[in-house]
Coordinates of C-alpha atoms in Angstrom, one line a residue:
X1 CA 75.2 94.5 -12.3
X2 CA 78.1 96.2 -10.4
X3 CA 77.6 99.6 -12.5
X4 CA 73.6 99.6 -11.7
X5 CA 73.8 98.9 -8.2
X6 CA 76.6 99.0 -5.2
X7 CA 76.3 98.1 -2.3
X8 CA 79.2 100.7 -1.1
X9 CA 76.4 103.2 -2.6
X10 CA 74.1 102.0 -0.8
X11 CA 75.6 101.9 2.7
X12 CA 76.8 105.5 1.6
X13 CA 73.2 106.9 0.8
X14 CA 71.7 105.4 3.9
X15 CA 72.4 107.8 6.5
X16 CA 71.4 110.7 4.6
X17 CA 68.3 109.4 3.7
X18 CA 67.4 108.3 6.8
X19 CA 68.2 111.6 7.8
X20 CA 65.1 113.1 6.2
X21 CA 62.6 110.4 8.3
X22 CA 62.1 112.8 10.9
X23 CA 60.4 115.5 8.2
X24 CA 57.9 112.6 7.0
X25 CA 56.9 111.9 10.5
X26 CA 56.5 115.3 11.2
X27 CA 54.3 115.8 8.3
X28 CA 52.3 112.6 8.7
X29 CA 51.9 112.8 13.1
X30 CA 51.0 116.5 12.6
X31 CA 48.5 116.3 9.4
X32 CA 46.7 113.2 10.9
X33 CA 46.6 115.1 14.4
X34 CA 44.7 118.0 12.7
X35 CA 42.7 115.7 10.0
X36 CA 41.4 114.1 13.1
X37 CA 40.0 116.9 15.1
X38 CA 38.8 118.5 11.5
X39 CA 37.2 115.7 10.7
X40 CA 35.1 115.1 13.9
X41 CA 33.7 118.6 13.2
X42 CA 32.7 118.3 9.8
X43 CA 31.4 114.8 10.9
X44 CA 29.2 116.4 13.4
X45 CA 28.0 119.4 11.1
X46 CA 26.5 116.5 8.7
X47 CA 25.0 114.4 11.5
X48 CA 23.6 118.0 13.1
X49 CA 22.5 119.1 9.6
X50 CA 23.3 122.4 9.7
X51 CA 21.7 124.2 6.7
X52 CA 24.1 125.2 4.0
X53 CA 27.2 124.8 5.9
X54 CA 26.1 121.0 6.4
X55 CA 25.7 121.0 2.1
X56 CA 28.8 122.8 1.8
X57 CA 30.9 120.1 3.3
X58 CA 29.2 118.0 1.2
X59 CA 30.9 119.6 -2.1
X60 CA 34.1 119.2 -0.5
X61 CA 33.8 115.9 0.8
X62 CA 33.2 115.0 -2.8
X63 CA 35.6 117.1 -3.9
X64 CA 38.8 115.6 -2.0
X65 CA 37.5 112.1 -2.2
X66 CA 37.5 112.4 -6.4
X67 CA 40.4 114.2 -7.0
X68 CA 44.0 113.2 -7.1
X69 CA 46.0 114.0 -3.9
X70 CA 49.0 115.5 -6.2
X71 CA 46.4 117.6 -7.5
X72 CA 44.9 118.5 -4.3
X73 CA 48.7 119.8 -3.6
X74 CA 49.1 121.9 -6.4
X75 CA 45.8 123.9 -5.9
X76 CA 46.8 124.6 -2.4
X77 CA 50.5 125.1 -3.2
X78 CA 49.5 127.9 -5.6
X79 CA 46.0 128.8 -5.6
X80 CA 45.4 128.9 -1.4
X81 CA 48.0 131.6 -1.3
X82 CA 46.4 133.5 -3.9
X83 CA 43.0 133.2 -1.8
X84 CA 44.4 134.8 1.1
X85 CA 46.0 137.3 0.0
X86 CA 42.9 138.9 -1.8
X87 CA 40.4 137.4 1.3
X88 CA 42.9 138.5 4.2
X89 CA 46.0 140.1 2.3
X90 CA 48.0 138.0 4.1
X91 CA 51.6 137.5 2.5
X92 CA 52.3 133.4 2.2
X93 CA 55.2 134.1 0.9
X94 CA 57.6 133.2 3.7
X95 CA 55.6 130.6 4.6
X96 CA 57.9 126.8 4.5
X97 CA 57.0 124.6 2.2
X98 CA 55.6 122.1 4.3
X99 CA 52.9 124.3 5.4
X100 CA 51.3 123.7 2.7
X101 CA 51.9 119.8 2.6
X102 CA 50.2 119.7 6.0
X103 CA 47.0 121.6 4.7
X104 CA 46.4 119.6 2.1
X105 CA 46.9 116.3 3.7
X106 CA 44.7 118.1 6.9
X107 CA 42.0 118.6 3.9
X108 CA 42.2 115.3 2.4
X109 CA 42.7 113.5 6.0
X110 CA 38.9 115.4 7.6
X111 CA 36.8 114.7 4.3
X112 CA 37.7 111.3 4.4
X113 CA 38.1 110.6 7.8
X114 CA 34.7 112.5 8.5
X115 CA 32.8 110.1 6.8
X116 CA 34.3 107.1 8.6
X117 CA 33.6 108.6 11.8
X118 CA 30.1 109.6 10.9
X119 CA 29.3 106.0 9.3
X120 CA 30.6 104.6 13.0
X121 CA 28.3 107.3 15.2
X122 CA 25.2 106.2 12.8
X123 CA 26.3 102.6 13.6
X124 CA 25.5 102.3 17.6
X125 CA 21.9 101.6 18.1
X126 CA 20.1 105.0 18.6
X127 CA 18.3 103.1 22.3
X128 CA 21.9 103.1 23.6
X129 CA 21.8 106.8 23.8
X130 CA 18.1 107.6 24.9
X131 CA 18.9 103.9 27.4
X132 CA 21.5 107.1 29.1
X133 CA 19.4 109.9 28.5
X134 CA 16.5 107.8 30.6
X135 CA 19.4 106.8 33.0
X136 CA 19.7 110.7 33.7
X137 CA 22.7 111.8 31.8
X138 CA 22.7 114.6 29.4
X139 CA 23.2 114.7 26.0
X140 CA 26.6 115.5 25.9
X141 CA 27.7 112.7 28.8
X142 CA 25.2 110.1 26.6
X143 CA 27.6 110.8 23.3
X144 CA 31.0 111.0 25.0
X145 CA 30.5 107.9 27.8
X146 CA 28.4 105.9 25.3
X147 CA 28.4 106.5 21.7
X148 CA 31.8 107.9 21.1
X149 CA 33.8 105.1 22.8
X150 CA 32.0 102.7 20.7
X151 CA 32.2 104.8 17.1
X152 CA 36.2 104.7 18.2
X153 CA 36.2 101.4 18.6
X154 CA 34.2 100.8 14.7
X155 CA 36.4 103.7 13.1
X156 CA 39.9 102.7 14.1
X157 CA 40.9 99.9 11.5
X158 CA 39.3 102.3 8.9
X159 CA 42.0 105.1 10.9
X160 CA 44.6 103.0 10.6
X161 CA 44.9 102.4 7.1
X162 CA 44.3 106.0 6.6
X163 CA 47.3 106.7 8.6
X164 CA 49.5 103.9 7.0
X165 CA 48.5 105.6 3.4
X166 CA 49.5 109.1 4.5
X167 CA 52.9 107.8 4.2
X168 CA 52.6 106.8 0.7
X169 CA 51.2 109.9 -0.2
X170 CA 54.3 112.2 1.3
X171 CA 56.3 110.6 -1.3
X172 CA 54.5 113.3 -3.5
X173 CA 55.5 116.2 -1.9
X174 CA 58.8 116.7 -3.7
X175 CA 56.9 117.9 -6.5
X176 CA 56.7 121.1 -5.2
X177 CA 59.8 121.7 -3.6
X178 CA 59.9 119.6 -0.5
X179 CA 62.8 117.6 0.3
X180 CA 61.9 114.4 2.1
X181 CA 63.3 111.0 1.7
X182 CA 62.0 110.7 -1.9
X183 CA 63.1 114.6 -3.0
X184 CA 66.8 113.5 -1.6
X185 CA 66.9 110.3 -3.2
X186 CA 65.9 111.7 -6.5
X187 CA 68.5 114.7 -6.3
X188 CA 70.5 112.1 -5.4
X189 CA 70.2 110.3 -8.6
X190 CA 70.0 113.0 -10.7
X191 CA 73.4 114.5 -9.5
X192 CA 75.0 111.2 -9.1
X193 CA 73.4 109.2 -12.1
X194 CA 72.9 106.7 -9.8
X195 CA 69.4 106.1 -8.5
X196 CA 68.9 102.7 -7.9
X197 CA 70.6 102.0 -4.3
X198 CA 68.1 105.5 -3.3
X199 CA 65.2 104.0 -4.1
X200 CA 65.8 101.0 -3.1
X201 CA 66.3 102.5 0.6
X202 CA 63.6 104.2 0.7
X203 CA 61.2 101.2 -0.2
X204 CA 62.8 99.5 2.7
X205 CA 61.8 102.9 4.8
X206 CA 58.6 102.8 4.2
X207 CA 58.0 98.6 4.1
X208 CA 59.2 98.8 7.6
X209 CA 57.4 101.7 8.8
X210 CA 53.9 100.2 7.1
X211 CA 54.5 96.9 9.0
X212 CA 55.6 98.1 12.4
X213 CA 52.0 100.1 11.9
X214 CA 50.0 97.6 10.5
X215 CA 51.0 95.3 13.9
X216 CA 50.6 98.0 16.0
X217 CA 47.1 99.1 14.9
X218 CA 46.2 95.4 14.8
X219 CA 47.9 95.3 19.2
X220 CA 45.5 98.1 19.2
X221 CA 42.5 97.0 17.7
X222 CA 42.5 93.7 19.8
X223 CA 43.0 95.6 22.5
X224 CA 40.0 98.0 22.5
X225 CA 38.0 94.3 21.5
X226 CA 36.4 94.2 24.8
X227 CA 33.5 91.9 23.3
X228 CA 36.0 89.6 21.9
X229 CA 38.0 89.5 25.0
X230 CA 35.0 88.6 27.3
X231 CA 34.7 85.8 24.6
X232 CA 37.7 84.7 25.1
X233 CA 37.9 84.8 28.2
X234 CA 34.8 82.8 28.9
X235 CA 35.7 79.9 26.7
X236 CA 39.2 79.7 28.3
X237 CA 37.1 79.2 31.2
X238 CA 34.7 76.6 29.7

């Protein structure tokens, strides 16, 4: 057992793979940042029902929701460049890596995230909003002090998970060059022969981070339960 796994290896690989942590946080808080304001605007071209642009989205939707993310990568790592250059002539060539990481998962993030959200608008009774309109607010102050509190409160478990997954999936970024916590513990292996006490660090990464998520989403969740806290409350009282 000693030659497959030790744990002087292990304690040894560690800190330099925990080094590379900071990358897949940046990667996940920024592409879920963007996928979340993308996908509120694709999510309110389909409930507008825009002409063309609203069927356009459409495509995509079903196109990132039936492909493969590592394939979704690939095309933008070397087919988006290719599109700009000949749309915009703009030279990608300097452009990091990770760039490119955070578009797709930006892509991938707003289709699916977009029909979460638009699934939780369609969900709130349509008299809640002409209730606000009769009560003299506009449009706007109907959605954003009515409906959009509540859609929040239906779409964040479906969120959540979203987020924890967008962990799993930076573990495929290596493949195109990216050197995150997986990328170093495979070079690690290859150059060391070694890979075992790599891998097994970085399941222990990511276990960790997709509980200390899971139990804050759920603190979250409970929190934004007002209904189920008035509940509460009122049979504590009883």
């Amino acid at each position: 057992m000693d030659k497959y796994f030790l744990w002087e290896r292990f304690f040894t690989n560690l800190p330099k793979l925990a080094a590379k942590l900071p990358l897949t946080f940046q990667m996940v808080i920024l592409s879920s940042i963007i996928g979340t304001l993308f996908a509120l605007v694709i999510a309110g071209i389909r409930l507008k029902k825009i002409p063309v642009l609203s069927e356009v989205l459409r495509v995509f939707i079903s196109f990132e929701r039936g492909t493969p993310m590592l394939v979704q990568l690939l095309i933008v790592y070397f087919a988006f460049p290719m599109l700009l250059e000949w749309l915009f002539d703009w030279d990608t060539r300097e452009w990091d890596r990770v760039t490119f990481v955070i578009i797709t998962f930006v892509l991938n993030e707003g289709a699916f995230l977009s029909e979460t959200f638009r699934a939780s608008i369609l969900a709130i009774p349509k008299l809640q909003r002409e209730a606000a309109l009769s009560c003299g607010l506009t449009s706007s102050q109907a959605f954003f002090r009515i409906v959009l509190p509540q859609a929040i409160r239906i779409a964040i478990p479906s969120w959540g998970m979203n987020f924890i997954g967008l962990f799993a999936q930076t573990s495929l970024v290596f493949m195109i060059g990216v050197i995150d916590i997986l990328g170093l513990a495979t070079a690690i292996g290859t150059s060391t022969g070694h890979a075992l006490e790599s891998y097994i660090i970085v399941a222990i990464f990511f276990v960790i981070i997709n509980v200390a998520l899971r139990l804050g989403l759920a603190k979250l969740e409970r929190a934004l339960d007002y209904a189920g806290s008035r509940k509460e409350k009122q049979g504590a009282l009883a």
